[in-house]
Short mmCIF file of C-alpha atoms in Angstrom, two decimals:
data_model
loop_
_atom_site.label_atom_id
_atom_site.label_comp_id
_atom_site.label_asym_id
_atom_site.label_seq_id
_atom_site.Cartn_x
_atom_site.Cartn_y
_atom_site.Cartn_z
CA MET A 859 52.17 69.63 104.79
CA TRP A 860 49.95 67.00 103.22
CA ASP A 861 46.78 67.59 105.29
CA GLY A 862 46.28 63.87 105.73
CA ILE A 863 46.87 63.08 102.05
CA ASP A 864 49.60 60.56 101.32
CA GLN A 865 52.31 62.20 99.22
CA TYR A 866 52.57 59.18 96.91
CA GLN A 867 48.82 59.37 96.35
CA PHE A 868 49.16 63.03 95.33
CA PHE A 869 51.92 62.35 92.81
CA GLU A 870 50.18 59.30 91.36
CA SER A 871 46.98 61.32 91.04
CA ILE A 872 48.60 64.17 89.10
CA LEU A 873 50.53 61.74 86.91
CA PHE A 874 47.22 60.03 86.07
CA GLU A 875 45.73 63.45 85.19
CA THR A 876 48.72 64.19 82.97
CA PHE A 877 49.17 60.89 81.13
CA GLY A 878 45.65 59.46 81.30
CA LYS A 879 46.80 56.20 82.87
CA SER A 880 47.99 54.89 86.21
CA VAL A 881 51.67 55.55 86.87
CA GLU A 882 53.26 53.91 89.91
CA VAL A 883 55.44 56.18 92.02
CA ILE A 884 58.52 54.28 93.16
CA ASP A 885 60.34 57.05 95.00
CA VAL A 886 59.96 60.73 95.88
CA ARG A 887 62.89 62.95 96.77
CA PHE A 888 62.28 66.59 97.63
CA VAL A 889 64.71 68.99 95.99
CA ALA A 890 65.30 72.73 95.83
CA GLY A 891 62.33 74.51 94.27
CA GLY A 892 63.15 78.15 94.88
CA SER A 893 61.56 80.53 97.36
CA ILE A 894 58.02 80.11 96.01
CA ASN A 895 57.43 76.43 95.29
CA THR A 896 58.02 72.98 96.73
CA ALA A 897 59.71 70.63 94.27
CA ALA A 898 60.34 66.91 94.04
CA ARG A 899 62.13 64.32 91.91
CA VAL A 900 59.55 61.62 91.25
CA LEU A 901 60.82 58.23 90.08
CA THR A 902 58.39 55.97 88.16
CA PRO A 903 58.62 53.06 85.69
CA GLU A 904 57.65 55.61 83.00
CA GLY A 905 60.64 57.81 83.78
CA THR A 906 61.81 60.40 86.27
CA PHE A 907 59.88 63.66 86.57
CA PHE A 908 60.43 67.03 88.16
CA VAL A 909 57.28 68.25 89.91
CA LYS A 910 56.73 71.74 91.32
CA PHE A 911 53.67 72.56 93.38
CA ASN A 912 52.35 75.23 95.72
CA HIS A 913 49.32 76.80 97.33
CA ALA A 914 49.85 80.04 95.42
CA GLU A 915 46.94 82.40 95.09
CA LYS A 916 47.83 83.01 91.45
CA GLU A 917 46.53 79.79 89.98
CA ASP A 918 47.74 80.57 86.46
CA MET A 919 51.44 80.80 87.40
CA PHE A 920 52.26 77.27 86.25
CA GLU A 921 50.17 77.63 83.11
CA LYS A 922 52.19 80.73 82.19
CA GLU A 923 55.45 79.00 83.08
CA ALA A 924 54.55 76.01 80.92
CA SER A 925 53.76 78.32 78.01
CA GLY A 926 57.08 80.10 78.46
CA LEU A 927 59.07 76.87 78.63
CA SER A 928 57.35 75.57 75.50
CA LEU A 929 57.98 78.82 73.64
CA LEU A 930 61.71 78.69 74.39
CA ARG A 931 61.93 74.95 73.72
CA ARG A 932 60.44 75.34 70.23
CA THR A 933 63.41 77.47 69.15
CA ASN A 934 65.78 74.48 69.53
CA ALA A 935 68.46 77.03 70.39
CA ILE A 936 69.19 75.78 73.90
CA HIS A 937 68.01 72.89 76.04
CA ILE A 938 64.76 73.60 77.87
CA PRO A 939 63.14 70.82 79.96
CA GLU A 940 60.02 69.37 78.35
CA VAL A 941 56.68 70.18 79.99
CA HIS A 942 54.45 67.14 80.53
CA GLY A 943 51.51 68.81 82.23
CA TYR A 944 50.13 71.25 84.77
CA GLY A 945 46.91 71.72 86.71
CA LYS A 946 45.30 71.69 90.15
CA ASN A 947 44.76 68.76 92.47
CA GLY A 948 43.65 68.70 96.07
CA GLY A 949 44.08 72.44 96.49
CA ARG A 950 47.57 72.40 95.03
CA ALA A 951 48.72 73.82 91.71
CA TYR A 952 51.39 71.71 90.02
CA LEU A 953 53.74 71.55 87.04
CA ILE A 954 55.30 68.31 85.76
CA GLN A 955 58.50 68.54 83.71
CA GLU A 956 61.31 66.44 82.40
CA PHE A 957 63.82 65.85 85.19
CA VAL A 958 67.29 67.19 84.38
CA GLU A 959 70.00 64.90 85.71
CA ASN A 960 73.05 66.78 86.95
CA GLY A 961 76.29 66.12 85.11
CA GLY A 962 79.87 67.27 84.98
CA GLN A 963 80.61 70.44 83.08
CA HIS A 964 81.75 69.82 79.50
CA PRO A 965 85.09 71.52 78.67
CA ASP A 966 83.37 73.89 76.23
CA PHE A 967 80.32 74.47 78.44
CA TRP A 968 80.65 78.24 78.60
CA GLN A 969 81.50 78.67 74.93
CA THR A 970 78.47 76.63 73.88
CA PHE A 971 76.25 78.41 76.41
CA GLY A 972 77.21 81.83 75.05
CA ARG A 973 76.65 80.82 71.43
CA SER A 974 73.35 79.10 72.24
CA LEU A 975 71.99 82.14 74.05
CA ALA A 976 72.97 84.31 71.10
CA GLU A 977 71.02 81.93 68.86
CA LEU A 978 67.98 82.21 71.13
CA HIS A 979 68.22 86.00 70.95
CA SER A 980 68.29 85.86 67.16
CA HIS A 981 64.59 84.94 67.24
CA THR A 982 62.55 88.07 66.73
CA GLN A 983 59.09 89.43 65.93
CA PRO A 984 57.74 92.87 64.90
CA PHE A 985 56.74 93.97 68.42
CA PHE A 986 58.22 94.12 71.90
CA GLY A 987 56.25 92.02 74.38
CA LEU A 988 54.49 88.69 74.06
CA ASN A 989 51.03 87.37 73.27
CA PHE A 990 50.48 86.39 76.90
CA ASP A 991 51.42 87.92 80.26
CA ASN A 992 53.50 85.99 82.77
CA TYR A 993 55.30 86.32 86.10
CA LEU A 994 58.73 87.26 87.34
CA GLY A 995 58.82 85.53 90.70
CA LEU A 996 55.46 86.31 92.28
CA LEU A 997 55.04 89.59 90.40
CA GLU A 998 52.89 89.88 87.31
CA GLN A 999 54.75 90.85 84.14
CA ASN A 1000 52.70 92.81 81.60
CA ASN A 1001 53.75 91.85 78.07
CA ALA A 1002 51.30 93.97 76.05
CA PHE A 1003 52.82 94.70 72.65
CA CYS A 1004 54.73 97.90 71.95
CA VAL A 1005 56.36 98.94 68.68
CA ASN A 1006 59.04 100.98 70.46
CA GLY A 1007 61.48 99.19 72.76
CA ILE A 1008 62.09 102.20 75.01
CA ASP A 1009 58.36 102.66 75.51
CA PHE A 1010 58.04 98.97 76.39
CA PHE A 1011 60.93 99.15 78.86
CA VAL A 1012 59.45 102.18 80.60
CA GLU A 1013 55.71 101.47 80.45
CA LYS A 1014 55.72 97.68 80.95
CA ARG A 1015 58.80 97.24 83.10
CA LEU A 1016 60.19 100.24 85.02
CA ARG A 1017 57.15 102.38 85.74
CA PRO A 1018 54.92 99.53 87.04
CA GLN A 1019 57.63 98.32 89.44
CA ALA A 1020 58.43 101.83 90.65
CA GLY A 1021 54.72 102.48 91.15
CA LEU A 1022 54.31 99.27 93.15
CA ALA A 1023 57.31 100.15 95.31
CA LEU A 1024 55.90 103.62 95.95
CA TYR A 1025 52.48 102.19 96.84
CA ASN A 1026 54.07 99.80 99.33
CA ASN A 1027 56.26 102.54 100.86
CA LEU A 1028 59.45 100.83 99.71
CA ILE A 1029 60.61 103.95 97.89
CA GLY A 1030 59.79 107.57 98.60
CA SER A 1031 58.05 110.06 96.36
CA ASP A 1032 61.38 111.85 95.79
CA LEU A 1033 63.03 108.78 94.23
CA TYR A 1034 59.88 108.04 92.24
CA SER A 1035 59.94 111.60 90.85
CA ARG A 1036 63.61 111.36 89.94
CA LEU A 1037 62.93 108.07 88.14
CA GLU A 1038 60.21 109.85 86.18
CA ARG A 1039 62.78 112.46 85.14
CA PHE A 1040 65.19 109.69 84.16
CA TYR A 1041 62.89 107.82 81.75
CA PRO A 1042 62.94 110.47 78.97
CA LEU A 1043 66.75 110.21 78.86
CA LEU A 1044 66.65 106.56 77.80
CA LYS A 1045 66.11 107.30 74.12
CA ASN A 1046 69.63 108.76 74.05
CA LEU A 1047 71.19 106.10 76.28
CA LEU A 1048 70.02 102.78 74.82
CA PRO A 1049 70.56 101.50 71.27
CA THR A 1050 67.71 100.73 68.90
CA GLU A 1051 67.54 97.01 68.16
CA PRO A 1052 64.83 94.59 67.01
CA PRO A 1053 62.96 92.69 69.73
CA ALA A 1054 64.82 89.54 70.80
CA LEU A 1055 63.32 86.47 72.45
CA ILE A 1056 64.87 86.35 75.93
CA HIS A 1057 64.65 83.96 78.86
CA GLY A 1058 63.70 86.89 81.06
CA ASP A 1059 65.12 85.71 84.41
CA LEU A 1060 68.61 84.54 83.54
CA TRP A 1061 70.77 84.40 86.65
CA SER A 1062 73.05 81.62 87.88
CA GLY A 1063 70.23 79.95 89.82
CA ASN A 1064 68.20 79.41 86.66
CA PHE A 1065 70.56 77.28 84.63
CA LEU A 1066 71.62 73.68 85.23
CA ILE A 1067 74.48 71.55 83.94
CA ASN A 1068 72.71 68.52 82.52
CA GLU A 1069 73.86 64.90 82.16
CA HIS A 1070 75.57 65.76 78.87
CA GLY A 1071 77.58 68.54 80.49
CA ARG A 1072 75.56 71.19 78.64
CA VAL A 1073 73.29 73.95 79.85
CA SER A 1074 69.58 73.55 80.59
CA LEU A 1075 67.55 76.68 81.32
CA ILE A 1076 64.71 76.65 83.86
CA ASP A 1077 62.19 79.05 85.46
CA PRO A 1078 61.81 81.51 82.57
CA ALA A 1079 59.83 84.74 82.34
CA PRO A 1080 60.19 85.20 78.56
CA TYR A 1081 59.18 87.96 76.20
CA TYR A 1082 60.59 89.76 73.18
CA GLY A 1083 62.68 92.59 74.55
CA PHE A 1084 66.16 94.07 74.70
CA ARG A 1085 68.73 91.28 74.48
CA GLU A 1086 71.22 93.53 76.26
CA ALA A 1087 68.88 93.53 79.27
CA GLU A 1088 69.26 89.74 79.49
CA LEU A 1089 73.05 89.94 79.43
CA ALA A 1090 73.04 92.83 81.90
CA PHE A 1091 71.09 90.73 84.40
CA THR A 1092 73.70 87.97 84.22
CA HIS A 1093 76.19 90.52 85.58
CA LEU A 1094 74.01 91.52 88.55
CA PHE A 1095 74.68 88.50 90.76
CA GLY A 1096 77.62 86.98 88.86
CA GLY A 1097 78.29 83.30 88.22
CA PHE A 1098 78.96 83.52 84.46
CA ASP A 1099 82.42 82.86 83.04
CA ASP A 1100 84.21 85.33 80.76
CA GLU A 1101 84.12 82.72 77.99
CA PHE A 1102 80.34 82.90 78.05
CA TYR A 1103 80.39 86.62 77.21
CA GLU A 1104 83.23 86.32 74.70
CA ASN A 1105 81.43 83.64 72.69
CA TYR A 1106 78.12 85.47 72.84
CA GLN A 1107 79.84 88.60 71.57
CA GLU A 1108 81.49 86.69 68.72
CA SER A 1109 78.13 85.24 67.67
CA PHE A 1110 75.95 88.34 68.12
CA PRO A 1111 78.03 91.50 68.78
CA PHE A 1112 76.70 94.30 70.95
CA GLU A 1113 76.65 97.93 70.05
CA PRO A 1114 79.76 99.69 71.46
CA HIS A 1115 79.98 100.55 75.19
CA PHE A 1116 77.55 97.89 76.40
CA GLU A 1117 79.21 97.90 79.82
CA THR A 1118 78.05 101.49 80.43
CA ARG A 1119 74.43 100.43 79.86
CA ILE A 1120 74.43 97.48 82.28
CA PRO A 1121 73.25 99.52 85.33
CA ILE A 1122 70.42 101.04 83.26
CA TYR A 1123 69.00 97.68 82.20
CA ASN A 1124 69.37 96.35 85.73
CA LEU A 1125 66.96 98.95 87.05
CA TYR A 1126 64.18 96.51 86.23
CA PRO A 1127 65.43 93.45 88.17
CA LEU A 1128 66.55 95.71 91.02
CA LEU A 1129 63.09 97.26 91.31
CA VAL A 1130 61.60 93.76 91.21
CA HIS A 1131 63.92 92.73 94.04
CA VAL A 1132 62.93 95.80 96.04
CA ASN A 1133 59.29 94.78 95.69
CA LEU A 1134 59.96 91.13 96.54
CA PHE A 1135 62.70 91.38 99.15
CA GLY A 1136 62.90 94.93 100.45
CA ARG A 1137 64.93 98.14 100.53
CA SER A 1138 68.40 96.54 100.63
CA TYR A 1139 68.35 96.61 96.80
CA LEU A 1140 67.84 100.39 96.65
CA PRO A 1141 71.48 101.70 96.78
CA PRO A 1142 72.42 100.88 93.13
CA ILE A 1143 69.12 102.41 91.98
CA GLU A 1144 69.87 105.57 93.94
CA ARG A 1145 73.40 105.74 92.50
CA LEU A 1146 72.20 105.43 88.91
CA VAL A 1147 69.48 108.02 89.26
CA LYS A 1148 71.84 110.43 91.01
CA ARG A 1149 74.32 110.02 88.14
CA TYR A 1150 71.81 111.05 85.50
CA VAL A 1151 69.34 113.41 87.19
CA GLY A 1152 71.06 114.48 90.40
CA ALA A 1153 70.24 114.02 94.05
#
């Protein structure tokens, strides 16, 4: 794993690059880092840090992640771990963040979480997209600006993922054609709302309960998009309490019949999962398309 390089030497080297001074590493404990990265809790006299690193071909992944974390953190709407630095060292790309200590869930955890996410989504700008591209997992996410939210959803989200799946023989030309027939229907199916700043990859694996019993969000793929798409994704794999939705709704109400739109928004994460993990994620896509354009 270390190719003859002492792991403490690696962490001390990247901490020196980040802080411009020698930082002694007292202890290293490897922790869950997702399916892409290796991660470690690094204890030093200067504090405890969370370090992610990999041999990824896409060297700018951590740079984009750091930019996304900083963007969300600047809103002060919800706790986002502070970014200390990122770079390359010894053939490894790395990201150094504030370490989030796990804590017990505060009694009003879900209420506060729902209201805080609504506050994040209240941040807006004139265009859908973002002034830099980023990644969702290992897949590039094109955030080029669009004035129209439906156009952004189709041209920067659905169509690229469907095209990639077709190219890799994960979907057939028939499903791709039916998706093409589905896109024009969206203007009558989705409400018109201003762009909202969203986390972009909000599922139960991307939030932590911190030492204060509050939520901390990690691993974002942010952009200004449909806020309903963010909430729809939280339904895809579950793990969010009813109080979360109730308090979000009280703070920032949806247009009526949101629940009927959830499968539409989840086309994007489902297509992403098809491209990352295979055809087992196709059935709900097939069901939705059949419902609107037939078999």
